[in-house]
PDB file of N, CA and C in Angstrom:
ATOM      1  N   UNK A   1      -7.711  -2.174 -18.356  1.00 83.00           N
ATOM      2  CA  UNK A   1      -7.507  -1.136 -17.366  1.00 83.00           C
ATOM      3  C   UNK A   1      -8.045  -1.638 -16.026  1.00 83.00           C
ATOM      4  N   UNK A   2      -7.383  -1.333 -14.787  1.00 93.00           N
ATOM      5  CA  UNK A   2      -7.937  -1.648 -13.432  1.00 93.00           C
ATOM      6  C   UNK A   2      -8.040  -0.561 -12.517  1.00 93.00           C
ATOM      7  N   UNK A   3      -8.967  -1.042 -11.407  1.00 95.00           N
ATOM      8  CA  UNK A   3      -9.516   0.079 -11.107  1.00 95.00           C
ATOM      9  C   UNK A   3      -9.441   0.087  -9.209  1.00 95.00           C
ATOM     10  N   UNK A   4      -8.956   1.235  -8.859  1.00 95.00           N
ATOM     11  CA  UNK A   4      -9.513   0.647  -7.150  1.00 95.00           C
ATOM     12  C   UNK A   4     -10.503   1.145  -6.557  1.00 95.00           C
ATOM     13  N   UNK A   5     -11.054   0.376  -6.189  1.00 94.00           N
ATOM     14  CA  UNK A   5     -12.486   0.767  -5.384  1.00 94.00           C
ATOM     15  C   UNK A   5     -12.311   0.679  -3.561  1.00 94.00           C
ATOM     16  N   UNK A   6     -12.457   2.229  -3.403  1.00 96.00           N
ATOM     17  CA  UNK A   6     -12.310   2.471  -2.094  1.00 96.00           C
ATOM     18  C   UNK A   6     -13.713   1.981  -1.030  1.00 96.00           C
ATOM     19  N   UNK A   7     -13.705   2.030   0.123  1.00 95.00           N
ATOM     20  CA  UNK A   7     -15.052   1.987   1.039  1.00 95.00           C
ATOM     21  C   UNK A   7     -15.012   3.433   1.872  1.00 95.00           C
ATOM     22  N   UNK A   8     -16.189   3.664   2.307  1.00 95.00           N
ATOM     23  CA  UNK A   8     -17.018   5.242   2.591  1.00 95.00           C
ATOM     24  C   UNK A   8     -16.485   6.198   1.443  1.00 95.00           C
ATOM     25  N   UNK A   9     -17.222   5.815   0.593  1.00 91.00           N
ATOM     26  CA  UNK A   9     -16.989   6.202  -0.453  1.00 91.00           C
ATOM     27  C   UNK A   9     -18.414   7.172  -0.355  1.00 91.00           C
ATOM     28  N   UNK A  10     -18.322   8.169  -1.676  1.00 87.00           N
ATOM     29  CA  UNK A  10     -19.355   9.104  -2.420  1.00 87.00           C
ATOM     30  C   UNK A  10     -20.749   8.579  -2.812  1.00 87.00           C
ATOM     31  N   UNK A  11     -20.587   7.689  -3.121  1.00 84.00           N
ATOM     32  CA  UNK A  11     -21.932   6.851  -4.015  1.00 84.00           C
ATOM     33  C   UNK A  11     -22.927   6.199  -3.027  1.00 84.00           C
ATOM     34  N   UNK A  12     -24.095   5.932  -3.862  1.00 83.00           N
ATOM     35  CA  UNK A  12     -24.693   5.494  -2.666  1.00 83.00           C
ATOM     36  C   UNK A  12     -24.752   4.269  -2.092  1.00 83.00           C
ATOM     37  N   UNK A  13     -23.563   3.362  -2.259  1.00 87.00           N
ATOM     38  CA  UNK A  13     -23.410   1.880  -2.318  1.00 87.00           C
ATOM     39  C   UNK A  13     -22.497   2.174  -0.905  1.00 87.00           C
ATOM     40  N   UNK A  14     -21.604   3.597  -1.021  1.00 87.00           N
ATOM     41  CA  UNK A  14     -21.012   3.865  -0.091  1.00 87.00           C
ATOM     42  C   UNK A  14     -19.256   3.497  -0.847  1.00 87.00           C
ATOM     43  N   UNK A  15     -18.854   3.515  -1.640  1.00 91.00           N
ATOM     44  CA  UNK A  15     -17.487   3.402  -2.608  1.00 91.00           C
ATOM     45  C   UNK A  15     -17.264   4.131  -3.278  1.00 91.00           C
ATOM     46  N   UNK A  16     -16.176   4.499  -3.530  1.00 94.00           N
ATOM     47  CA  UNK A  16     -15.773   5.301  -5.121  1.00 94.00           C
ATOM     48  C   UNK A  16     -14.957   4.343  -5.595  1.00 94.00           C
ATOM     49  N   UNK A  17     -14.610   4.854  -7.175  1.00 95.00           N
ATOM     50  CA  UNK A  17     -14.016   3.961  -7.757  1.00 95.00           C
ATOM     51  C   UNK A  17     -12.761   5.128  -8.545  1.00 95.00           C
ATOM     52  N   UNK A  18     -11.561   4.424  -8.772  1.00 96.00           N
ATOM     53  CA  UNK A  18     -10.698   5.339  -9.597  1.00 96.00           C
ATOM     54  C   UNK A  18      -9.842   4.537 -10.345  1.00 96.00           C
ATOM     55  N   UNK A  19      -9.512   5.011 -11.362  1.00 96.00           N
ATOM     56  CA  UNK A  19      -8.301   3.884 -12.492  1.00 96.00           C
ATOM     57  C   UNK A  19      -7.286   4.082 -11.454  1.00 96.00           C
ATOM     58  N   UNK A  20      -6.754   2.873 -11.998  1.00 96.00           N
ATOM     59  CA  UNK A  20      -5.542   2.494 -10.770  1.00 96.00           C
ATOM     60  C   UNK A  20      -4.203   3.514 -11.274  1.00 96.00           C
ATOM     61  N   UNK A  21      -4.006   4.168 -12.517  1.00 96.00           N
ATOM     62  CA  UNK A  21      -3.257   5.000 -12.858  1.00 96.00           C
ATOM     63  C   UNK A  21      -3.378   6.324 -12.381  1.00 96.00           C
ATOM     64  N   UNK A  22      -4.636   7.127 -12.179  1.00 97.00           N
ATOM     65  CA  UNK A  22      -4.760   7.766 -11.417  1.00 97.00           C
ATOM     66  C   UNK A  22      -4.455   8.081 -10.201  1.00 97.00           C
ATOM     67  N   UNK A  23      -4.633   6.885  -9.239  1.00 97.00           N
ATOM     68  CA  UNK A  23      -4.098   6.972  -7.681  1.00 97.00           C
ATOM     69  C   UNK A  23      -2.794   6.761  -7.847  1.00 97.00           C
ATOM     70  N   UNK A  24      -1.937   6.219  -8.703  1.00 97.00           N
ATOM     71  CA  UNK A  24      -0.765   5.830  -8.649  1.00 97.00           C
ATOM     72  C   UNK A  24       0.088   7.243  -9.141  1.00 97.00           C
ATOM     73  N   UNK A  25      -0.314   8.173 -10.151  1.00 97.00           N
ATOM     74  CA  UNK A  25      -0.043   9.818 -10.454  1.00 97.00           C
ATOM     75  C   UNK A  25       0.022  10.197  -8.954  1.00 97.00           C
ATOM     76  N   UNK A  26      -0.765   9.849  -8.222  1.00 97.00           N
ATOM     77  CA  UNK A  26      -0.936  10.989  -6.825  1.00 97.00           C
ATOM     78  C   UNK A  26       0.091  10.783  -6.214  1.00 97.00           C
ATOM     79  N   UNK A  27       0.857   9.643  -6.134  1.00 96.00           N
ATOM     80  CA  UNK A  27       2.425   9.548  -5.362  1.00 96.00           C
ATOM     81  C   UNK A  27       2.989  10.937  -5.799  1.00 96.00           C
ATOM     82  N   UNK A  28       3.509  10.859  -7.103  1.00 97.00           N
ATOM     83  CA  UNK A  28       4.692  12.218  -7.602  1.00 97.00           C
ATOM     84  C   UNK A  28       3.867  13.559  -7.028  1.00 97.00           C
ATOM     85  N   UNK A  29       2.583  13.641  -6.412  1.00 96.00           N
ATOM     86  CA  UNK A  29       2.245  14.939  -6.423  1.00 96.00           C
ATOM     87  C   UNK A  29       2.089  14.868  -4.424  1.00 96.00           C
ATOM     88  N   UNK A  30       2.262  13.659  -4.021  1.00 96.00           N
ATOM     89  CA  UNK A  30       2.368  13.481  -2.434  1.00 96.00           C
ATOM     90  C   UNK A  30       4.243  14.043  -2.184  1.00 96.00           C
ATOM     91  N   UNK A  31       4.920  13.257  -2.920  1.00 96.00           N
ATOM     92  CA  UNK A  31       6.268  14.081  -2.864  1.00 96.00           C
ATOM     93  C   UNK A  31       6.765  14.840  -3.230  1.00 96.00           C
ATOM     94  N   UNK A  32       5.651  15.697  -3.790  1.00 95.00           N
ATOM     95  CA  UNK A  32       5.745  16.993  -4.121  1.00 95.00           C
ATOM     96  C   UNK A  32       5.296  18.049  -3.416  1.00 95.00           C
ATOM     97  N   UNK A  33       4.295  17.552  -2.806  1.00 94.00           N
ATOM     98  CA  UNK A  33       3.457  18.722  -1.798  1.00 94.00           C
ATOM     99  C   UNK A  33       3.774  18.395  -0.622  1.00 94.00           C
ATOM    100  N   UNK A  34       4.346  17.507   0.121  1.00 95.00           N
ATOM    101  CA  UNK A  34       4.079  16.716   1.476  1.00 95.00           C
ATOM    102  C   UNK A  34       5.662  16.835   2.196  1.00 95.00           C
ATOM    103  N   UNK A  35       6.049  17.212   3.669  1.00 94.00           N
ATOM    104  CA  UNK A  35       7.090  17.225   3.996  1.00 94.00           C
ATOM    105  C   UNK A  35       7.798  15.788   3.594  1.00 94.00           C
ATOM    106  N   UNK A  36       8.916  16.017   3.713  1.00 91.00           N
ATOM    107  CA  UNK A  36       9.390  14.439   3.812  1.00 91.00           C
ATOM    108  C   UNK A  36       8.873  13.340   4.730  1.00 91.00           C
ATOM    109  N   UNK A  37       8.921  14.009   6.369  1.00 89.00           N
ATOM    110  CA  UNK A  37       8.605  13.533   7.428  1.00 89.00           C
ATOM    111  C   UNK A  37       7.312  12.555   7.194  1.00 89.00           C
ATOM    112  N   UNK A  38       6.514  13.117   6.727  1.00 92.00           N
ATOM    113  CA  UNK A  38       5.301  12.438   6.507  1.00 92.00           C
ATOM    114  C   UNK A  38       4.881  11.769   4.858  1.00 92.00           C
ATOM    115  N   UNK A  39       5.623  11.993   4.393  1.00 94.00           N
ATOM    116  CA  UNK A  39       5.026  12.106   2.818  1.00 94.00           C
ATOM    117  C   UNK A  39       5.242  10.392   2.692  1.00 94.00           C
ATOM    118  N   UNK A  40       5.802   9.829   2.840  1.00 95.00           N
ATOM    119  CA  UNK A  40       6.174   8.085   2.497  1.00 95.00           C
ATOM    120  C   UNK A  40       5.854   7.354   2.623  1.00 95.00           C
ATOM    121  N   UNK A  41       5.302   7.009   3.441  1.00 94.00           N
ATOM    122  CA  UNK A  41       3.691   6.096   3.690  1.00 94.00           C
ATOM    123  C   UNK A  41       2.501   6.446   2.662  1.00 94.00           C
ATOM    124  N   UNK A  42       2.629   7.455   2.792  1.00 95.00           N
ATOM    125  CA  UNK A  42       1.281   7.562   1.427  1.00 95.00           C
ATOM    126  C   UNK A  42       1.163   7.612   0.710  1.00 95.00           C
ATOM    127  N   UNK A  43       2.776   8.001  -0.033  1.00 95.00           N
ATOM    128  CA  UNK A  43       3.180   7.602  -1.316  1.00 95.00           C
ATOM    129  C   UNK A  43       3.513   6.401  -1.654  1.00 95.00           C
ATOM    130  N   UNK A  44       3.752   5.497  -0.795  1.00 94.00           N
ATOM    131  CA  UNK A  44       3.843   4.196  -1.248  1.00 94.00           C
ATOM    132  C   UNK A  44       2.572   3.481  -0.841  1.00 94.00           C
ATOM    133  N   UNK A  45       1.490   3.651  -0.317  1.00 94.00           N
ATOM    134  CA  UNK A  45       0.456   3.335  -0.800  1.00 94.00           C
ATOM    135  C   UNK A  45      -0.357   3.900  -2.037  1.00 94.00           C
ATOM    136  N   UNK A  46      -0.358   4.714  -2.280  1.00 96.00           N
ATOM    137  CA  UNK A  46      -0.560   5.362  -4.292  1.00 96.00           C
ATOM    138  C   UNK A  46       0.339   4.475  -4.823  1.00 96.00           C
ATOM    139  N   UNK A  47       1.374   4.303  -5.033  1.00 95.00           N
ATOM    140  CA  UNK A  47       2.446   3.747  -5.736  1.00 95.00           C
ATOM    141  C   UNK A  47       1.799   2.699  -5.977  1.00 95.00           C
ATOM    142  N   UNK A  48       1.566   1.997  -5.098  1.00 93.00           N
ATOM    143  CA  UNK A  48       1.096   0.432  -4.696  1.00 93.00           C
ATOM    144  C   UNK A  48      -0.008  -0.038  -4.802  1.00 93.00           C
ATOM    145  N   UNK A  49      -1.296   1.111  -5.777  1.00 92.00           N
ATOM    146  CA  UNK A  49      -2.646   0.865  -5.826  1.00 92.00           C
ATOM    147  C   UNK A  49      -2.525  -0.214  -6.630  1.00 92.00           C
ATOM    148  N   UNK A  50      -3.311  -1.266  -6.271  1.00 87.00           N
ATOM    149  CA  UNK A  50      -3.872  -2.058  -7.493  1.00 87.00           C
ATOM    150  C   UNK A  50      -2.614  -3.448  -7.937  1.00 87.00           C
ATOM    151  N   UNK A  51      -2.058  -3.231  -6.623  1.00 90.00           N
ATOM    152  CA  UNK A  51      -0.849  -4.590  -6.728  1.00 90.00           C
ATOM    153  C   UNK A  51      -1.327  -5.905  -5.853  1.00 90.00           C
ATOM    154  N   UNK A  52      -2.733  -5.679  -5.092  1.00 88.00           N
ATOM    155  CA  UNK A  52      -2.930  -6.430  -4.298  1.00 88.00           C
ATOM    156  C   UNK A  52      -4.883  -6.390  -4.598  1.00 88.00           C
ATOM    157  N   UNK A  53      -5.448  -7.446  -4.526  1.00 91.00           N
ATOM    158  CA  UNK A  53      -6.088  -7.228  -4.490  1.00 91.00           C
ATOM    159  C   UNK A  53      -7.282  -6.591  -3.530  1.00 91.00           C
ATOM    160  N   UNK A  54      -6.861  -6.870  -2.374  1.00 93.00           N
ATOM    161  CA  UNK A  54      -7.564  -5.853  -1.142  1.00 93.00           C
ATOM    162  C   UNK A  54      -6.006  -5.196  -0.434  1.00 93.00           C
ATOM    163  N   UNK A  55      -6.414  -4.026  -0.019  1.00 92.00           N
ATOM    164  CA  UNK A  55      -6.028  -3.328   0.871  1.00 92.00           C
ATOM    165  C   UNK A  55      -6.868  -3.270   2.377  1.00 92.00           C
ATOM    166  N   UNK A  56      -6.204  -3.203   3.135  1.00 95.00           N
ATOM    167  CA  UNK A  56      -7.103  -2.791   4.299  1.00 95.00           C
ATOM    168  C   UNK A  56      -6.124  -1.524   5.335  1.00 95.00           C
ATOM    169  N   UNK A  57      -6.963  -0.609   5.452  1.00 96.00           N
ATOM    170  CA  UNK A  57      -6.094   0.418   5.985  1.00 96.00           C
ATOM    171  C   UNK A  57      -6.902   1.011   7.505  1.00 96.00           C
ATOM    172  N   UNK A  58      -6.015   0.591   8.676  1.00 97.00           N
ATOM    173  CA  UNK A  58      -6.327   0.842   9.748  1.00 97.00           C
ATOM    174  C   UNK A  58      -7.534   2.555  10.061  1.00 97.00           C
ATOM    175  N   UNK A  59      -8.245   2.015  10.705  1.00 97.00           N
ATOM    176  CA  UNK A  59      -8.986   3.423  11.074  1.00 97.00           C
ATOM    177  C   UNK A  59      -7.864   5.009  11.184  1.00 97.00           C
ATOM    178  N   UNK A  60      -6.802   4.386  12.451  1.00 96.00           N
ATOM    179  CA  UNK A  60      -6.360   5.684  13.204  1.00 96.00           C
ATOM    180  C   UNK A  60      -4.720   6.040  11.823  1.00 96.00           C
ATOM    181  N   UNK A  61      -4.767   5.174  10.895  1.00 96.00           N
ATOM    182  CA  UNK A  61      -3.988   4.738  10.075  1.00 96.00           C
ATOM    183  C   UNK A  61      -4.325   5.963   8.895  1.00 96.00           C
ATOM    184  N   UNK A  62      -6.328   5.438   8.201  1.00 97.00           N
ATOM    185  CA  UNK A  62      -6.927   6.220   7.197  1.00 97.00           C
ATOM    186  C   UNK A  62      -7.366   8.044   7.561  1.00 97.00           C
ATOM    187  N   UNK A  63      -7.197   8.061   8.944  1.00 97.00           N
ATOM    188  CA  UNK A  63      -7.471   9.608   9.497  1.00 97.00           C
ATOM    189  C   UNK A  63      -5.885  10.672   9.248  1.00 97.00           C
ATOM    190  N   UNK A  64      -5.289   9.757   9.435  1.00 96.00           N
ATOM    191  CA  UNK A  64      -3.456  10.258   9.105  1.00 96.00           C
ATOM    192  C   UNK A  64      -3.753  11.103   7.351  1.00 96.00           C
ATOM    193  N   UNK A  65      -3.991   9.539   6.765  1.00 97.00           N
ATOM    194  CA  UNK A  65      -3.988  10.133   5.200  1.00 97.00           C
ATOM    195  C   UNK A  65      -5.308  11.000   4.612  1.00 97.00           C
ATOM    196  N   UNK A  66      -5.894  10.951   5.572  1.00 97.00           N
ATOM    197  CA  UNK A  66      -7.288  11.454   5.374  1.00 97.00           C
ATOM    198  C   UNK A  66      -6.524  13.155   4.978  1.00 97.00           C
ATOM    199  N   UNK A  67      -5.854  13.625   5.732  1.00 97.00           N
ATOM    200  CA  UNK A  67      -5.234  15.475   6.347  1.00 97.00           C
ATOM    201  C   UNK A  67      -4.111  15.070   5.079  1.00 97.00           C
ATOM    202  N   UNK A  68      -3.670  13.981   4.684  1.00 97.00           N
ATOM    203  CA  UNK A  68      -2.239  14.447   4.102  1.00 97.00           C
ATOM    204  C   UNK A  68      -2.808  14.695   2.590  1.00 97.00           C
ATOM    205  N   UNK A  69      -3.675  13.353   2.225  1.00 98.00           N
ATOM    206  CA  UNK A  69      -4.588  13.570   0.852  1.00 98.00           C
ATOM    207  C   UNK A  69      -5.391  15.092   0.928  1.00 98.00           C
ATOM    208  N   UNK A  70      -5.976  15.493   1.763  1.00 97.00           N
ATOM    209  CA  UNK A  70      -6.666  17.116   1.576  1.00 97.00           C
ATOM    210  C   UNK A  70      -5.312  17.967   1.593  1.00 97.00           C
ATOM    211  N   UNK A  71      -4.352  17.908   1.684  1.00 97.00           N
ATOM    212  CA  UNK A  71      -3.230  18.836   1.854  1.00 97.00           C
ATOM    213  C   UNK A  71      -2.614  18.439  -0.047  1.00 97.00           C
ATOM    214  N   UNK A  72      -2.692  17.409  -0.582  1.00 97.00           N
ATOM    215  CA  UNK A  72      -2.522  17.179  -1.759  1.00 97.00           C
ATOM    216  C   UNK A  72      -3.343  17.852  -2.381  1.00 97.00           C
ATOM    217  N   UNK A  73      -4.496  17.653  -2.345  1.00 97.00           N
ATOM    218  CA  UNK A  73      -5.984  18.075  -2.768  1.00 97.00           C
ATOM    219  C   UNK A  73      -5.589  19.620  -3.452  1.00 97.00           C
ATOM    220  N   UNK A  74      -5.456  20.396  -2.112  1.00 97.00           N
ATOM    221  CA  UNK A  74      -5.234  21.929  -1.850  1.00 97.00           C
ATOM    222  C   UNK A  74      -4.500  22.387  -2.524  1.00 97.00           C
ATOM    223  N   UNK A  75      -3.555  21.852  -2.682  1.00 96.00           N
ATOM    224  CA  UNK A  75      -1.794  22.627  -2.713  1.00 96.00           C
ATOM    225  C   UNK A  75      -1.994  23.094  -4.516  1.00 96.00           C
ATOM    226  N   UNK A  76      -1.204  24.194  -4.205  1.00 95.00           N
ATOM    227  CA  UNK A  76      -1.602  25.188  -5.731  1.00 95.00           C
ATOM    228  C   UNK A  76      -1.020  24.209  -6.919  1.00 95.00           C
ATOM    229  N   UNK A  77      -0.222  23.656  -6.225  1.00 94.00           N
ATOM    230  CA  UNK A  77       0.377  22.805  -7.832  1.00 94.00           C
ATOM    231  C   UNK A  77       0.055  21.221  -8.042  1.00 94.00           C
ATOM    232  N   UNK A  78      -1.154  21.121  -7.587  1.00 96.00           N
ATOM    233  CA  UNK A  78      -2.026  19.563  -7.747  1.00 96.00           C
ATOM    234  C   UNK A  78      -2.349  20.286  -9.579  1.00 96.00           C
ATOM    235  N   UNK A  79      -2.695  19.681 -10.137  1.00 96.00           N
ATOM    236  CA  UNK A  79      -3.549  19.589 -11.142  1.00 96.00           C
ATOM    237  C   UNK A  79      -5.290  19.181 -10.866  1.00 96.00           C
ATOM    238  N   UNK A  80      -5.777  19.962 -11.793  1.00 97.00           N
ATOM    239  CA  UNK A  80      -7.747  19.908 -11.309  1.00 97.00           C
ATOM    240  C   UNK A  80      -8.154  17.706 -10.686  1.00 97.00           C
ATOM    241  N   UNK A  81      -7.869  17.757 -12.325  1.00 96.00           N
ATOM    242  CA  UNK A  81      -8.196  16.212 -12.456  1.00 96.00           C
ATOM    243  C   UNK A  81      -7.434  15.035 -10.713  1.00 96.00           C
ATOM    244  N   UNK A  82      -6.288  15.824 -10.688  1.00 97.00           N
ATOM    245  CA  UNK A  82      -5.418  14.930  -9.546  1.00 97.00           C
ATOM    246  C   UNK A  82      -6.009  15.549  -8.344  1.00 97.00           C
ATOM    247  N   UNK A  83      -6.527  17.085  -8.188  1.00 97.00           N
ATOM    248  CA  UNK A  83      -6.515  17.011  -6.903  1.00 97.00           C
ATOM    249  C   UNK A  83      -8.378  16.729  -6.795  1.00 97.00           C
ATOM    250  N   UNK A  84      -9.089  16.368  -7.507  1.00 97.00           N
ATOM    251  CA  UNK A  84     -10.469  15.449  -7.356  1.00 97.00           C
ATOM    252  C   UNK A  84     -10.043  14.360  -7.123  1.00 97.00           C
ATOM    253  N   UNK A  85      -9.089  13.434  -7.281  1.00 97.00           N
ATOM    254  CA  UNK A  85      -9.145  12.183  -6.689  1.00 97.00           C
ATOM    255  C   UNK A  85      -8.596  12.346  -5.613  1.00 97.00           C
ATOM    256  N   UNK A  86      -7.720  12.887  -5.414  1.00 98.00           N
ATOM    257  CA  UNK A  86      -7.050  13.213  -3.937  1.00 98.00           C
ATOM    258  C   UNK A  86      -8.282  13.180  -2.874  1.00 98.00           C
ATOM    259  N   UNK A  87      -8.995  14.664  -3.398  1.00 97.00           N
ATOM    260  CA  UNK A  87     -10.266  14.815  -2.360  1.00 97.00           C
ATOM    261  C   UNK A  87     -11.181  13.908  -1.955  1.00 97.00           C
ATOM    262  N   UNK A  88     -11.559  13.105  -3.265  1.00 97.00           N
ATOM    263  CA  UNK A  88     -12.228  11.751  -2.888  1.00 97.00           C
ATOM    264  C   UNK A  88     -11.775  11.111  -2.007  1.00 97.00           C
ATOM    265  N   UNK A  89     -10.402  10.761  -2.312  1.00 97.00           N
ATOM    266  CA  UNK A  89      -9.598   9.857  -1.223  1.00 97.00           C
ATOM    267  C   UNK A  89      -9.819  10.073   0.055  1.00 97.00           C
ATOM    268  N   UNK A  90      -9.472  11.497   0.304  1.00 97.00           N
ATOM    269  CA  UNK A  90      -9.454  11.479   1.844  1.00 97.00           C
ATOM    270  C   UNK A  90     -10.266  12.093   2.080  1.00 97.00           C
ATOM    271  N   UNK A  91     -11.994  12.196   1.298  1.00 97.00           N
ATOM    272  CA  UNK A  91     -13.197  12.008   2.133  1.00 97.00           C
ATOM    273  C   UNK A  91     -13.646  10.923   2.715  1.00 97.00           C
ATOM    274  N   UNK A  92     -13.334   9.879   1.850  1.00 97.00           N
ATOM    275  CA  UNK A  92     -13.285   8.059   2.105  1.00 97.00           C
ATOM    276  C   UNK A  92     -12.996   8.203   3.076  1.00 97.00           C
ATOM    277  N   UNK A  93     -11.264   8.426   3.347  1.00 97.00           N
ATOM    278  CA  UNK A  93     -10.624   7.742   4.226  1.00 97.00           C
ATOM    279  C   UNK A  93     -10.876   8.574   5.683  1.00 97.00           C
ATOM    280  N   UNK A  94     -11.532   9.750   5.334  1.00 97.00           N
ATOM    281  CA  UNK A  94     -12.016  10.521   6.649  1.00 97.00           C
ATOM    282  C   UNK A  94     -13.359   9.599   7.266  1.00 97.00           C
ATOM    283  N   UNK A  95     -13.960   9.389   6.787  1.00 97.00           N
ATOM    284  CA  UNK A  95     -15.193   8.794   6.502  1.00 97.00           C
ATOM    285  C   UNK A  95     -15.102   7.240   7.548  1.00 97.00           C
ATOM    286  N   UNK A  96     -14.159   6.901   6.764  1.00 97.00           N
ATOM    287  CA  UNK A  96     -13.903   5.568   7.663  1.00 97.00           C
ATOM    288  C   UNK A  96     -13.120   5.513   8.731  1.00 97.00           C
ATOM    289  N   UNK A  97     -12.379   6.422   8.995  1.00 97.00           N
ATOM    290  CA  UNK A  97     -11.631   6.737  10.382  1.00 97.00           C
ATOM    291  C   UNK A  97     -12.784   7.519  11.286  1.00 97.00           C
ATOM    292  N   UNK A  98     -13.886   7.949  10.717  1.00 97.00           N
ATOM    293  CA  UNK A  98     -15.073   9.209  12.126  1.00 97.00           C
ATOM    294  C   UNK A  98     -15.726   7.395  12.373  1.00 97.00           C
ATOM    295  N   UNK A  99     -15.727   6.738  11.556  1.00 96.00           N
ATOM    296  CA  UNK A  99     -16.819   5.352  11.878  1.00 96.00           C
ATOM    297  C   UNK A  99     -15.886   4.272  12.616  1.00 96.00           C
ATOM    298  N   UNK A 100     -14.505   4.561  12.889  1.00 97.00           N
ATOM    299  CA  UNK A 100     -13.984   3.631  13.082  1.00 97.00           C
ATOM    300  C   UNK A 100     -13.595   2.427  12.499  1.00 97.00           C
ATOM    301  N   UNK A 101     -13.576   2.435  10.919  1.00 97.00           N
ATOM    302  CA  UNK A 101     -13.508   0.939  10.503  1.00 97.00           C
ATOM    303  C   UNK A 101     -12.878   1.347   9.369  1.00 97.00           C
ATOM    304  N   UNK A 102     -11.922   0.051   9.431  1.00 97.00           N
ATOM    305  CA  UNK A 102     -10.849  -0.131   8.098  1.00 97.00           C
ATOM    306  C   UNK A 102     -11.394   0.672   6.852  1.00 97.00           C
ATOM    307  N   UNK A 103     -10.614   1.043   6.466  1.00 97.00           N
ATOM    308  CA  UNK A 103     -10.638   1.738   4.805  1.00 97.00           C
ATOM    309  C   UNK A 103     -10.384   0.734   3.709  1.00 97.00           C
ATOM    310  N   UNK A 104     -10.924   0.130   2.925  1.00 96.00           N
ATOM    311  CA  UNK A 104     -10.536  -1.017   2.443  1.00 96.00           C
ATOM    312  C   UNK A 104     -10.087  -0.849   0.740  1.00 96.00           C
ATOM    313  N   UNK A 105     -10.089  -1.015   0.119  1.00 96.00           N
ATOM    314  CA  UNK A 105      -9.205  -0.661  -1.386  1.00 96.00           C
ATOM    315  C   UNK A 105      -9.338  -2.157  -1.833  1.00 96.00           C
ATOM    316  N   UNK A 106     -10.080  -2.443  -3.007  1.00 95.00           N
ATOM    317  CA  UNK A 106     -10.553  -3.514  -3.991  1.00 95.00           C
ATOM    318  C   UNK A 106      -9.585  -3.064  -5.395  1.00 95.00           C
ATOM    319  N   UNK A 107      -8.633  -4.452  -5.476  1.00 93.00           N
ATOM    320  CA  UNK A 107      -8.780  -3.614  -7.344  1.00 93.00           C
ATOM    321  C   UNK A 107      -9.333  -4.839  -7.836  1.00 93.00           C
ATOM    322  N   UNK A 108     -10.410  -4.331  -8.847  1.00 88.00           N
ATOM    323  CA  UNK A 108     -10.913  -4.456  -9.946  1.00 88.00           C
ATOM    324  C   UNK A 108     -10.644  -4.293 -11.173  1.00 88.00           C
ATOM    325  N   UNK A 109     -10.761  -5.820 -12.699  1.00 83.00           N
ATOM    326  CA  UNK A 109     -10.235  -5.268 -13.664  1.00 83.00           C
ATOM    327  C   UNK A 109     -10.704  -4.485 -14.153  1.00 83.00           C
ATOM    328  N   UNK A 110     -12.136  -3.889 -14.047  1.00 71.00           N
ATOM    329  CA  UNK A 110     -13.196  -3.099 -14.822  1.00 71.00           C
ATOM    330  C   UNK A 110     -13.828  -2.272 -14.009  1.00 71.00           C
ATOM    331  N   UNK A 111     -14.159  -1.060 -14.308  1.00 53.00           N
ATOM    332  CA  UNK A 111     -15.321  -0.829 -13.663  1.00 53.00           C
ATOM    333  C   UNK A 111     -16.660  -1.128 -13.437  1.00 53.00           C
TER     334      UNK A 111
END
């Protein structure tokens, strides 16, 4: 199993970590909750967790998905389990867009 490990993360290392199947579920529930207009970029980064080994995601880039992931989060028809990673996500990615610095995404085979 592999895993991606975000930066301004929850923990106190400053990362979270999530199975890469997990973030990759959150696509079908980004084009599910998310206008079209906006929804595609962020679904193909979920899609795409864990195909690379770093990600790096622009500051003014991670503040975009920061609002679209809490709008996933929210929406009545997330599931509990999906919309906790959602929220994680785009506390991260809020996190690293108020500091100004890349959002970065590690996959890992393990936790």
């Amino acid at each position: 199993m592999s895993y991606v490990q975000t930066t301004h993360g929850a923990d106190f290392f400053g990362q979270d970590t999530h199975t890469t199947k997990a973030v990759r579920d959150l696509a079908a529930y980004a084009r599910g909750c998310l206008p079209y207009d906006v929804r595609e970029p962020l679904a193909r980064l979920l899609e795409t967790a864990g195909t690379d080994p770093e990600a790096s995601i622009p500051a003014d880039q991670a503040e975009a998905y920061a609002g679209l992931l809490r709008t996933v989060a929210s929406h009545k028809f997330t599931k509990a389990k999906a919309a906790k990673v959602a929220r994680l996500l785009g506390d991260s990615a809020a996190r690293a867009a108020a500091e100004g610095e890349p959002w970065t995404w590690t996959t890992t085979p393990n936790g």
